[in-house]
PDB file of C-alpha atoms and ligand atoms in Angstrom:
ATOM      1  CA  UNK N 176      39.245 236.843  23.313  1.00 33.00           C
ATOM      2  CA  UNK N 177      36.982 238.586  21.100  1.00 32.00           C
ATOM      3  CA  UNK N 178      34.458 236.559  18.706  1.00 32.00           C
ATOM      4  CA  UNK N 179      36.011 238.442  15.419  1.00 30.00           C
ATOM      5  CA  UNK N 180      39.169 236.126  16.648  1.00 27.00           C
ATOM      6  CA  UNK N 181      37.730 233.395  15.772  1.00 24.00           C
ATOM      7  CA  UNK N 182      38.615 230.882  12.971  1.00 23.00           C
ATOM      8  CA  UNK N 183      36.430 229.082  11.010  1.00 26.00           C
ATOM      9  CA  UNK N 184      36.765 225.321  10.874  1.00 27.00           C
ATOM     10  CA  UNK N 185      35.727 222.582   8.343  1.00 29.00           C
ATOM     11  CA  UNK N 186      32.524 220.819   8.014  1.00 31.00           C
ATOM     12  CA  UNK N 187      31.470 218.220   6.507  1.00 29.00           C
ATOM     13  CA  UNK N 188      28.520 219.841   5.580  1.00 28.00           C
ATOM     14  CA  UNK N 189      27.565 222.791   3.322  1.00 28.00           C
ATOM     15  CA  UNK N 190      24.978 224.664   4.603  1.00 32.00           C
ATOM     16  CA  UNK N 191      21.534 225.068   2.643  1.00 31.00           C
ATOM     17  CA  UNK N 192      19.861 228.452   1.888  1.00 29.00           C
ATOM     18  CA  UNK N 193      17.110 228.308   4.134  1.00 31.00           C
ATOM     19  CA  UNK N 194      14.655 231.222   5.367  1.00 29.00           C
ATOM     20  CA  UNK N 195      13.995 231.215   8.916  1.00 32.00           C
ATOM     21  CA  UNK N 196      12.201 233.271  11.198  1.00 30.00           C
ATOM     22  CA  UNK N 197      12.117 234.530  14.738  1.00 34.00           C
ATOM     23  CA  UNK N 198      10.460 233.625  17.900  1.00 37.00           C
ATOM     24  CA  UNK N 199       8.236 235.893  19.635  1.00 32.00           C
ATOM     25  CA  UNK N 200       7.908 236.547  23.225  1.00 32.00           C
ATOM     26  CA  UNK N 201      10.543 234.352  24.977  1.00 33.00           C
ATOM     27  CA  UNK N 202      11.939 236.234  28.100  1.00 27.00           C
ATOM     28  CA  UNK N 203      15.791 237.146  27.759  1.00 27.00           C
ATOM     29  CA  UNK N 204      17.582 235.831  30.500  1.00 27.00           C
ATOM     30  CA  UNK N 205      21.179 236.923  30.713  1.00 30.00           C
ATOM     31  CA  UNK N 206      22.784 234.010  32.110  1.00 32.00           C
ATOM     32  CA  UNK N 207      25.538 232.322  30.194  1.00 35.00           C
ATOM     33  CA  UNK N 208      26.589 229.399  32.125  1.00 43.00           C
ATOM     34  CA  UNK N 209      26.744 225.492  32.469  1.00 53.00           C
ATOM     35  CA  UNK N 210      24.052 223.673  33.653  1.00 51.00           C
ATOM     36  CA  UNK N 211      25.781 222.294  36.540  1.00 38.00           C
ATOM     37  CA  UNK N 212      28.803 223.080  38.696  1.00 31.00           C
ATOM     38  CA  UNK N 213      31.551 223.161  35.588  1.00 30.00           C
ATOM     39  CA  UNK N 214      33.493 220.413  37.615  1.00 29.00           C
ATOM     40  CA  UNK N 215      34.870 217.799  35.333  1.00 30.00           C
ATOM     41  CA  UNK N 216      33.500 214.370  35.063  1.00 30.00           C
ATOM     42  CA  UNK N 217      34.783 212.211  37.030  1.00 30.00           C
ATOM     43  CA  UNK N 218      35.734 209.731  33.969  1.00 31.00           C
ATOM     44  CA  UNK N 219      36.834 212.479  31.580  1.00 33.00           C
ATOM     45  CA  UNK N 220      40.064 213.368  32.567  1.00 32.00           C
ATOM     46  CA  UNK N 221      41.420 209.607  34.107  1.00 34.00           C
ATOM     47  CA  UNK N 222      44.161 209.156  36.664  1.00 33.00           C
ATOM     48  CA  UNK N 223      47.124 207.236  35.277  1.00 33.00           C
ATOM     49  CA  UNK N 224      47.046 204.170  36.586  1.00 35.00           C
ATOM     50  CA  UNK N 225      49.635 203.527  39.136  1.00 31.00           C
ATOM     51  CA  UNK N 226      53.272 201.715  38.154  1.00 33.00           C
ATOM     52  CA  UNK N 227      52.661 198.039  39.260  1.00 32.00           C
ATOM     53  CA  UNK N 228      55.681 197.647  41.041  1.00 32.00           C
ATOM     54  CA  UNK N 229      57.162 193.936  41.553  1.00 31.00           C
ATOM     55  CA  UNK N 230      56.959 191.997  45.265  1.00 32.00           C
ATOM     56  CA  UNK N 231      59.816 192.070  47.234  1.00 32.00           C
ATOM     57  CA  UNK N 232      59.614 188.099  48.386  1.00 34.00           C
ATOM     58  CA  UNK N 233      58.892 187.706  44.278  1.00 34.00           C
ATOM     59  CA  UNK N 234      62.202 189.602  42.906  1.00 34.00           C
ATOM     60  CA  UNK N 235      64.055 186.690  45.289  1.00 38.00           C
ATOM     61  CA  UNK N 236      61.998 183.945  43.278  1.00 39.00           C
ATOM     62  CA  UNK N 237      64.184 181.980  40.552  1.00 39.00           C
ATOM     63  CA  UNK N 238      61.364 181.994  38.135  1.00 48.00           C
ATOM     64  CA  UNK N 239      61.199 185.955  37.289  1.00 53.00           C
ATOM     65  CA  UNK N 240      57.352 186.809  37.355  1.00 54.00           C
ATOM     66  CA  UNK N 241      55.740 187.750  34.491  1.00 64.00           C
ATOM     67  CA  UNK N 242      55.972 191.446  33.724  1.00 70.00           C
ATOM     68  CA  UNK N 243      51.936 193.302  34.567  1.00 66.00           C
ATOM     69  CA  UNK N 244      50.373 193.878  31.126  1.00 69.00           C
ATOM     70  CA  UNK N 245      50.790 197.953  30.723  1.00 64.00           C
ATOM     71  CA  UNK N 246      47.579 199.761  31.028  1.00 60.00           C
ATOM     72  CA  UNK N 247      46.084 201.308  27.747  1.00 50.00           C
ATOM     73  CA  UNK N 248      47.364 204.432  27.564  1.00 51.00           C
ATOM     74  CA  UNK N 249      43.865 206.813  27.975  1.00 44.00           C
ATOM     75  CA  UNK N 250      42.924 208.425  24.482  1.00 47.00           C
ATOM     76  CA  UNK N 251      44.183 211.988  24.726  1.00 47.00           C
ATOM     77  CA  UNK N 252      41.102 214.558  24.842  1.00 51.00           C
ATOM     78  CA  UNK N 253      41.240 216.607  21.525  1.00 48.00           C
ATOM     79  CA  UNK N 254      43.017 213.990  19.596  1.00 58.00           C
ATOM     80  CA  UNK N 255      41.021 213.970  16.459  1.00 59.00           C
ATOM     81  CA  UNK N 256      38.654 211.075  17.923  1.00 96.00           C
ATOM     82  CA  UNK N 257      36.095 214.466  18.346  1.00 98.00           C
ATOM     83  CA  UNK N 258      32.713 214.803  16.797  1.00 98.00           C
ATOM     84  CA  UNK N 259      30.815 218.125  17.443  1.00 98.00           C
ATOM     85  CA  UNK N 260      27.137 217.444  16.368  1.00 98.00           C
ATOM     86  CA  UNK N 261      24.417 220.116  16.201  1.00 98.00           C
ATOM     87  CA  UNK N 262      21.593 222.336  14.999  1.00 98.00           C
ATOM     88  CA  UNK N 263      21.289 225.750  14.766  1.00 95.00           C
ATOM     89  CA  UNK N 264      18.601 227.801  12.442  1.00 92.00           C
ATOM     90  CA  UNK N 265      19.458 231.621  12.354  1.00 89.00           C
ATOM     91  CA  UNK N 266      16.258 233.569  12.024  1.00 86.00           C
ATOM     92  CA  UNK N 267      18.215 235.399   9.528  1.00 87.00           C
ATOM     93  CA  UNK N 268      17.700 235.449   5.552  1.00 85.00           C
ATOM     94  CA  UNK N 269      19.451 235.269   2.699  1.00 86.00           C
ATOM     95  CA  UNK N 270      18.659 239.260   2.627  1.00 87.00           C
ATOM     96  CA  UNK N 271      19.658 239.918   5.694  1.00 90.00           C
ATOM     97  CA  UNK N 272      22.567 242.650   6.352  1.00 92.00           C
ATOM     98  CA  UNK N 273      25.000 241.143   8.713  1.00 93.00           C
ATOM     99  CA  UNK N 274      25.998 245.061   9.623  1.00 93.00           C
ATOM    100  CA  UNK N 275      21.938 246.046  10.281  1.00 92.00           C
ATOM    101  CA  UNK N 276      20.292 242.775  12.046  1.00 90.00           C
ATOM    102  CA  UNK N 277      16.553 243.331  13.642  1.00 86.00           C
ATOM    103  CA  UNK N 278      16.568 242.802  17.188  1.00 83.00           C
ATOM    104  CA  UNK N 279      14.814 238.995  16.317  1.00 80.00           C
ATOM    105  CA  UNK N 280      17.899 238.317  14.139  1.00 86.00           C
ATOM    106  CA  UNK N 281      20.073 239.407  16.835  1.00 87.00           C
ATOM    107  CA  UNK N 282      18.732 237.161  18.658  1.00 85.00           C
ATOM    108  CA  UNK N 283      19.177 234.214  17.617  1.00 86.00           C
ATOM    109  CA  UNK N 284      22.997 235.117  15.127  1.00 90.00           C
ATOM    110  CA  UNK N 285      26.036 235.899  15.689  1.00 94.00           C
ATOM    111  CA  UNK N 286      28.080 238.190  13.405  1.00 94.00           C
ATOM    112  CA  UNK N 287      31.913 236.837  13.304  1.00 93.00           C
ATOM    113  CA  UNK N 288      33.902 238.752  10.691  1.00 92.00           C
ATOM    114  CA  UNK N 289      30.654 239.912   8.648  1.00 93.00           C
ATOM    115  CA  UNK N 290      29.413 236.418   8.284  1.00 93.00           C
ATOM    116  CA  UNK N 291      26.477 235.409   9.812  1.00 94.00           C
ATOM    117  CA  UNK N 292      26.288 232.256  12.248  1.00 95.00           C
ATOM    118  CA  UNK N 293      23.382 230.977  14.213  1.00 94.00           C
ATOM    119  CA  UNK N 294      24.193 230.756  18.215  1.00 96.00           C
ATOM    120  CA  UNK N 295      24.585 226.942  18.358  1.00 98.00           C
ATOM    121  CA  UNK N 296      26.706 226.814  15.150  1.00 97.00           C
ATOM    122  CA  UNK N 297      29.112 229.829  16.622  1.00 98.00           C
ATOM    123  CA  UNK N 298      29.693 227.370  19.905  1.00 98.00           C
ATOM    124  CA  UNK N 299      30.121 224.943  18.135  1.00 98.00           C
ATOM    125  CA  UNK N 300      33.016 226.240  15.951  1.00 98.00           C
ATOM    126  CA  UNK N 301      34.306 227.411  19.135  1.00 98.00           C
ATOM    127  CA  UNK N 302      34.216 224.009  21.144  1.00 98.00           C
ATOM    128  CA  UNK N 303      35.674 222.538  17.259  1.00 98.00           C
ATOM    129  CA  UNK N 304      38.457 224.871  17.312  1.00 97.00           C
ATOM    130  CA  UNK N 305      39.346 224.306  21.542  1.00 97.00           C
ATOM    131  CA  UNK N 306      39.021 220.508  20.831  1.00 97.00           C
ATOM    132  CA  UNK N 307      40.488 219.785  17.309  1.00 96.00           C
ATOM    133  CA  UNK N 308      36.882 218.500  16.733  1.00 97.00           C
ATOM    134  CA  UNK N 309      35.453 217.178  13.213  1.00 97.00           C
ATOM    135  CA  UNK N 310      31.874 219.404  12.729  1.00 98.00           C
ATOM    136  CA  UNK N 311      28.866 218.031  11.485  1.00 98.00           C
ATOM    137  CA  UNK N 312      25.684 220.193  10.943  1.00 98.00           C
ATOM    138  CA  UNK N 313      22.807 218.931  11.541  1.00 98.00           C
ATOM    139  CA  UNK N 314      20.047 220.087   8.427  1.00 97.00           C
ATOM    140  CA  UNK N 315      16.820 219.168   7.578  1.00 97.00           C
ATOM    141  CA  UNK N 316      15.287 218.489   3.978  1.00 98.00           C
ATOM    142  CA  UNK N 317      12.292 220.347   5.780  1.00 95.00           C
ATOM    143  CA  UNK N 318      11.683 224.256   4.744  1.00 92.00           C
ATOM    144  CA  UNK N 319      10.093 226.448   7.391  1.00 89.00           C
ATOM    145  CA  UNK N 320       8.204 229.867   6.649  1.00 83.00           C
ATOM    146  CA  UNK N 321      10.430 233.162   7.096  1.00 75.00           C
ATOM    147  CA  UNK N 322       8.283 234.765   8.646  1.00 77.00           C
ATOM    148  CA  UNK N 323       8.214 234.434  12.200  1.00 78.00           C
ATOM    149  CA  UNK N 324       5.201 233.504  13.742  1.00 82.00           C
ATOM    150  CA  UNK N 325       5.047 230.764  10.546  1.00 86.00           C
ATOM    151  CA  UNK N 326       7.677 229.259  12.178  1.00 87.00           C
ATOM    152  CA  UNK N 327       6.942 229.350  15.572  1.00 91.00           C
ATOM    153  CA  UNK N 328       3.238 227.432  14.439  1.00 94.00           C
ATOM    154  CA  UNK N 329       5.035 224.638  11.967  1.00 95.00           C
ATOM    155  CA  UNK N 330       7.301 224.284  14.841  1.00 96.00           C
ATOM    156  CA  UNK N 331       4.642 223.882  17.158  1.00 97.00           C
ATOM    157  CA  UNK N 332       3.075 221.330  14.584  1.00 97.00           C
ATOM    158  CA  UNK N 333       5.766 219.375  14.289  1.00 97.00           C
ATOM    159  CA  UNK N 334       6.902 218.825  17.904  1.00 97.00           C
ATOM    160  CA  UNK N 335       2.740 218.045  19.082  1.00 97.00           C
ATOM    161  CA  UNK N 336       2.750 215.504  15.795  1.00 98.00           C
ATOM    162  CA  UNK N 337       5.811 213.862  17.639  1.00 97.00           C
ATOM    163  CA  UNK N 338       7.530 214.590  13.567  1.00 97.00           C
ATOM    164  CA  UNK N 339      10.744 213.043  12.632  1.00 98.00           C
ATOM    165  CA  UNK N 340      12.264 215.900   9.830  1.00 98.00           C
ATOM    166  CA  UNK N 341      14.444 214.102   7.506  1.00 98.00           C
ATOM    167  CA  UNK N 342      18.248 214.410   7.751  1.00 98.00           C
ATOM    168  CA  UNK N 343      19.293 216.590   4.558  1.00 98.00           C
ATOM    169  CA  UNK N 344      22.949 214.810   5.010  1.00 97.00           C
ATOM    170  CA  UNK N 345      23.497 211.212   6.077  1.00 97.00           C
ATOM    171  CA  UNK N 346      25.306 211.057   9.514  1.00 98.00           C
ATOM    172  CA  UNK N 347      28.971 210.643   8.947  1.00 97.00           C
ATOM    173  CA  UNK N 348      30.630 207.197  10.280  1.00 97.00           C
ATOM    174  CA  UNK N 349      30.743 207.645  13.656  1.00 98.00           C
ATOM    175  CA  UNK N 350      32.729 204.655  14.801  1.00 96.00           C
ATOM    176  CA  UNK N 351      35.851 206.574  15.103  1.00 96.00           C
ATOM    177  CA  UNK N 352      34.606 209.221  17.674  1.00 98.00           C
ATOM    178  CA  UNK N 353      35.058 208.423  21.384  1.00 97.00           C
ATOM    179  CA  UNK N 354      33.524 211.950  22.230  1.00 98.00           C
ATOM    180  CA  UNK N 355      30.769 213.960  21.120  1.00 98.00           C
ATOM    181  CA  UNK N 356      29.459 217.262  21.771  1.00 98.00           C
ATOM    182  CA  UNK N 357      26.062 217.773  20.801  1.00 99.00           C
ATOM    183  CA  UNK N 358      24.699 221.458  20.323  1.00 98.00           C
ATOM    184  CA  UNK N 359      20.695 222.728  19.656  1.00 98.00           C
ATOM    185  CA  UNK N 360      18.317 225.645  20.357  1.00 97.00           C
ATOM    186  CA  UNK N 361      15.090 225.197  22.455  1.00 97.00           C
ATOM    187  CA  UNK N 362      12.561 225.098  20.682  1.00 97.00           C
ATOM    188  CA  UNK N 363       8.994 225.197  22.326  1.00 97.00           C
ATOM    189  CA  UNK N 364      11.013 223.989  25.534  1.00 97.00           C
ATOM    190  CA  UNK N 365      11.944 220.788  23.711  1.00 98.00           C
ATOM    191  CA  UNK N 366      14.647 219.692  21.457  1.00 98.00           C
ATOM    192  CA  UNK N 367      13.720 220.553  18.477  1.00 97.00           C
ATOM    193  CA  UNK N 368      12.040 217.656  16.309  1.00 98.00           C
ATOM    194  CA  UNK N 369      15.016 217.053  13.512  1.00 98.00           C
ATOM    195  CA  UNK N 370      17.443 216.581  16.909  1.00 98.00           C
ATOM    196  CA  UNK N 371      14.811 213.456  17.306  1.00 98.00           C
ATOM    197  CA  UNK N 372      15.531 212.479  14.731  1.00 98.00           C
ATOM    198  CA  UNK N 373      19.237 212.836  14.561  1.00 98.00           C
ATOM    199  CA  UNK N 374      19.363 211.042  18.209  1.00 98.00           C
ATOM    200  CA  UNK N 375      17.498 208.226  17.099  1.00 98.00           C
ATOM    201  CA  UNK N 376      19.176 207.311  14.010  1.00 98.00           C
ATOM    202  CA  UNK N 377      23.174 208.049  14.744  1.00 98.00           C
ATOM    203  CA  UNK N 378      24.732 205.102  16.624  1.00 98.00           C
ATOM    204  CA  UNK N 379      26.314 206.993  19.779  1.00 98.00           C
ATOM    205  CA  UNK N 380      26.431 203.828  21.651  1.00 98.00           C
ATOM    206  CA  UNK N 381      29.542 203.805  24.316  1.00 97.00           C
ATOM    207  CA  UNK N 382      30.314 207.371  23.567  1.00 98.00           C
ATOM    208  CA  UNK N 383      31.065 210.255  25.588  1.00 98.00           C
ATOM    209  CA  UNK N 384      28.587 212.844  25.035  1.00 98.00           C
ATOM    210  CA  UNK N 385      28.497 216.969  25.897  1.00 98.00           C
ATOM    211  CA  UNK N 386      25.422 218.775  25.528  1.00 98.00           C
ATOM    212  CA  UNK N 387      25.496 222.798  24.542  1.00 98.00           C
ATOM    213  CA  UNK N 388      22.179 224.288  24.534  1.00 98.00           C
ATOM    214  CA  UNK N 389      20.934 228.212  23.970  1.00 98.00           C
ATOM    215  CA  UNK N 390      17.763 229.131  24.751  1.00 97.00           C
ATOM    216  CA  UNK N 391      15.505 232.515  25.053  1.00 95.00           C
ATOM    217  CA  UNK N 392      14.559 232.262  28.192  1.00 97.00           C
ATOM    218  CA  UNK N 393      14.245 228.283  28.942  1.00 97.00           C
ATOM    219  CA  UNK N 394      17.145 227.577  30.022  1.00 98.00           C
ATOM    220  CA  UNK N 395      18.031 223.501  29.025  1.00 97.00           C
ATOM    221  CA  UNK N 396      13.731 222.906  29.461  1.00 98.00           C
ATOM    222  CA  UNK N 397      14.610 219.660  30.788  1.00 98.00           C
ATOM    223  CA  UNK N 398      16.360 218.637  27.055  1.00 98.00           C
ATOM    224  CA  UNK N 399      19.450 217.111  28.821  1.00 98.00           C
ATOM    225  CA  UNK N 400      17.725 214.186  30.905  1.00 98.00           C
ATOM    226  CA  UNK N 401      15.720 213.707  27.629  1.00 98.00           C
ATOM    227  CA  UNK N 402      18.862 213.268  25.607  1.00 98.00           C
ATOM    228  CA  UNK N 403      20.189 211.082  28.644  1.00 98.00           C
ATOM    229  CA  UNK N 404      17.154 208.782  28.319  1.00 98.00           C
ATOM    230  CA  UNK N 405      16.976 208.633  24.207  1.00 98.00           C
ATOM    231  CA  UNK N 406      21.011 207.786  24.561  1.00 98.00           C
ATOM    232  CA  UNK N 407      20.338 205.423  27.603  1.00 98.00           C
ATOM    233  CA  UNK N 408      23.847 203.509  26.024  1.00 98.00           C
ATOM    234  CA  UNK N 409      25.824 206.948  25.851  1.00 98.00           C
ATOM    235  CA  UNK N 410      27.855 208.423  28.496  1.00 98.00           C
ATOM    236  CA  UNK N 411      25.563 211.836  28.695  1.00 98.00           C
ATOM    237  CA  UNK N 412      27.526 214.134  31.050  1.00 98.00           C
ATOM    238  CA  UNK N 413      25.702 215.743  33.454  1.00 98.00           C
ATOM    239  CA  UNK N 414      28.294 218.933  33.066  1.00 98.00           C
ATOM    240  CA  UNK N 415      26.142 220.635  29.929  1.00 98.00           C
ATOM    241  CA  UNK N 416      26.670 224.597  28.458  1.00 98.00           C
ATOM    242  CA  UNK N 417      23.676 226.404  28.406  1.00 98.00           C
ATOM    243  CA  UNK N 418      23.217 229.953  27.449  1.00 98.00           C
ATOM    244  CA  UNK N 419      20.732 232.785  26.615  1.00 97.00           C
ATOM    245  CA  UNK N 420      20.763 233.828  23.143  1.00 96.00           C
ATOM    246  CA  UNK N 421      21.280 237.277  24.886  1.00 95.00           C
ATOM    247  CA  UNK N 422      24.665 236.364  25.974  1.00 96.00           C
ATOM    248  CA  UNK N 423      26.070 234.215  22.922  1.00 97.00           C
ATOM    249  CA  UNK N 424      27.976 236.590  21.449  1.00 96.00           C
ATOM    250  CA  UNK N 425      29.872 237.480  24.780  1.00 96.00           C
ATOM    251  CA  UNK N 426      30.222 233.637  25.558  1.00 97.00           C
ATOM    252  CA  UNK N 427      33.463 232.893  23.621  1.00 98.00           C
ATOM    253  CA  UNK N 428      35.677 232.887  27.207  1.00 98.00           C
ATOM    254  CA  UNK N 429      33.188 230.728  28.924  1.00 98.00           C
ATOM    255  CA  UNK N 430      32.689 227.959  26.420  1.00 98.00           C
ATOM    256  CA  UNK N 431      36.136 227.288  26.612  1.00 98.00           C
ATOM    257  CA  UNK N 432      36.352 227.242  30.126  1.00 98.00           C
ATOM    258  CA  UNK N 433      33.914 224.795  30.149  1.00 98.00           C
ATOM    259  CA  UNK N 434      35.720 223.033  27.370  1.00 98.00           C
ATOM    260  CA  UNK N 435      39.394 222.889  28.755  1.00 98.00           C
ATOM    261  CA  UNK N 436      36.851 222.202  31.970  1.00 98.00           C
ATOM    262  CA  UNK N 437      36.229 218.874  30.390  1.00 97.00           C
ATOM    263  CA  UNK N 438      39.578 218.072  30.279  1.00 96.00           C
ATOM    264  CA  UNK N 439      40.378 219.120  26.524  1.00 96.00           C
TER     265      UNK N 439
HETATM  266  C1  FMN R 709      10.517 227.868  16.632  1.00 51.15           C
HETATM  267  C2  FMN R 709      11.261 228.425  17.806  1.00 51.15           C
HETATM  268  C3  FMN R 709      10.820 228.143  19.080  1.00 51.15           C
HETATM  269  C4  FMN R 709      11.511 228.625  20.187  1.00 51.15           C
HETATM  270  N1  FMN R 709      11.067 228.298  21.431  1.00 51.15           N
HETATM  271  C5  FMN R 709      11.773 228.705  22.518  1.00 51.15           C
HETATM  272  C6  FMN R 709      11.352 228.336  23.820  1.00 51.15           C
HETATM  273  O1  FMN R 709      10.358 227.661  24.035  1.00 51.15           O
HETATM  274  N2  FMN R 709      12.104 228.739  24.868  1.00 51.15           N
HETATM  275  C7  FMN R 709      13.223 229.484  24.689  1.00 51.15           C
HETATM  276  O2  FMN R 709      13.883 229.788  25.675  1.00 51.15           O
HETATM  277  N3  FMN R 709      13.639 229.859  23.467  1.00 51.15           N
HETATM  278  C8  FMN R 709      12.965 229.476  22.380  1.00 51.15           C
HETATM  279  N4  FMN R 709      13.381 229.839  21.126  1.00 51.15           N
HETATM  280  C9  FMN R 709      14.585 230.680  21.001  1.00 51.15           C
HETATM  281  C10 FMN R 709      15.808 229.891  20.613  1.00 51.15           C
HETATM  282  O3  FMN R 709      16.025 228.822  21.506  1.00 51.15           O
HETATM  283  C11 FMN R 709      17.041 230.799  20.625  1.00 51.15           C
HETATM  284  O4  FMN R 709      16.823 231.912  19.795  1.00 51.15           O
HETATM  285  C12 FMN R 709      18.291 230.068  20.216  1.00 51.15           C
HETATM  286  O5  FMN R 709      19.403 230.809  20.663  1.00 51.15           O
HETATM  287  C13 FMN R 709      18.423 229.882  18.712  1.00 51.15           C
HETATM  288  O6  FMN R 709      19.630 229.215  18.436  1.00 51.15           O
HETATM  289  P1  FMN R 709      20.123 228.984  16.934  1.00 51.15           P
HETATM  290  O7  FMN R 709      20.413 230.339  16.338  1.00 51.15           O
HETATM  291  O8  FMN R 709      21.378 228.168  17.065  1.00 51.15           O
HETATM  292  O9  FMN R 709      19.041 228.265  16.218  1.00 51.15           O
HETATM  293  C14 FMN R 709      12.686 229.412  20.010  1.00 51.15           C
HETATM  294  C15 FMN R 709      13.119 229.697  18.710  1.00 51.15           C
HETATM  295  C16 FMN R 709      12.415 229.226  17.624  1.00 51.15           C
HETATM  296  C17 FMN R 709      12.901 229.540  16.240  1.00 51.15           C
END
């Protein structure tokens, strides 16, 4: 399937005009793969339970035995109980010519039916659209300098200051979400510093959690055991999408693999 087959979903969202800027210098790797061996986790797709079936020597009994509680039936993957979380700056302006991108805005956008999207939002519409998934974008009040290597310092500021960007949208009620995917670009090889905050102010608690990631050359720069230790009360799976911002725009087959992978 092509990207320009795409749909666009909802969001909660609207997305603010913001300038942005490229990054300079990170290798291209071409890989566009998960992290890990795409096997399923081992608790996302559960066995039914098997039919409790009454004793022999009890059918004979006068008193009939009580009938077994039924299981729970398991929550269906892709049955609206799906959040898909994430962050994604485009180093694209407002200018910007969807049909004549520099290489840098290449780079890091995706052109899907002459609108521009940044690499992690265009997964995540994808990974929405496979699972049935609610979208939330993840913004910052914060504005950063369109020109590239002003970005690539405040960016570098912020993450050495340990900075916690303020959330330009309150985080929707999560309590109805068993699953969430959570999407971001490396920045500096770390998450970059609004996902901080994000992670340390949404209550994920008891939830399953996927982690997307692109990248320019980092591959997941060790962001997924950090996410696993910020959400120590999270199921973080270990079976995580990363992908070069090389091969985004090719990556529409594999991410739902991955997805229908998962067992959506
Ligand atoms: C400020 C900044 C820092 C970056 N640092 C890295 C890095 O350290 N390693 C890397 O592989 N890519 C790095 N990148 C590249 C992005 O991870 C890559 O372009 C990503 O696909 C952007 O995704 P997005 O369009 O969803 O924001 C950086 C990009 C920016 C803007």
């Amino acid at each position: 399937m092509s990207p320009s087959s795409y749909l666009t979903r909802r969001r909660f969202v609207k997305t603010t005009a913001v300038l942005c800027a490229s990054l300079a210098g990170a290798g291209a790797l071409s890989a566009c793969a998960s992290d890990e061996a795409a096997a399923p986790e081992a608790d996302s797709a559960p066995e039914p339970e098997p039919s409790a079936e009454p004793a022999p020597e009890a059918a004979n009994q006068a008193d009939t035995p009580a009938e077994p509680e039924p299981e729970p039936e398991p929550t269906p993957a892709g049955d609206g109980n799906v959040l898909v979380a994430y962050f994604s700056y485009p180093e694209t302006t407002e200018a910007s010519d969807p049909a004549n991108l520099s290489t840098e805005e290449e780079n890091s956008a995706v052109v899907v039916d002459g609108q521009i999207k940044g690499n992690n939002e265009f997964m995540a519409d994808i990974i929405a659209r496979e699972t049935g998934a609610d979208t939330f974008r993840i913004l910052t009040t914060r504005s950063y300098p369109a020109d590239h290597q002003g970005l690539i310092a405040q960016a570098q500021e912020e993450i050495n200051a340990g900075d916690r960007p303020e959330l330009a949208e309150p985080i929707p009620d999560l309590s109805g979400y068993d699953t969430v995917f959570i999407g971001y670009p490396i920045w500096w090889a770390e998450l970059p510093p609004v996902m901080h905050s994000f992670l340390e102010q949404a209550d994920l608690a008891g939830k399953q959690i996927y982690l997307f990631n692109s990248h320019g050359g980092s591959g997941n720069a060790g962001t997924k055991e950090e996410i696993k230790s910020i959400l120590a009360d999270a199921t973080v799976s270990d079976d995580n999408f990363v992908v070069s911002r090389d091969a985004v725009a090719n990556s529409e087959q594999d991410i739902v693999d991955w997805v229908r992978g998962l067992g959506f």
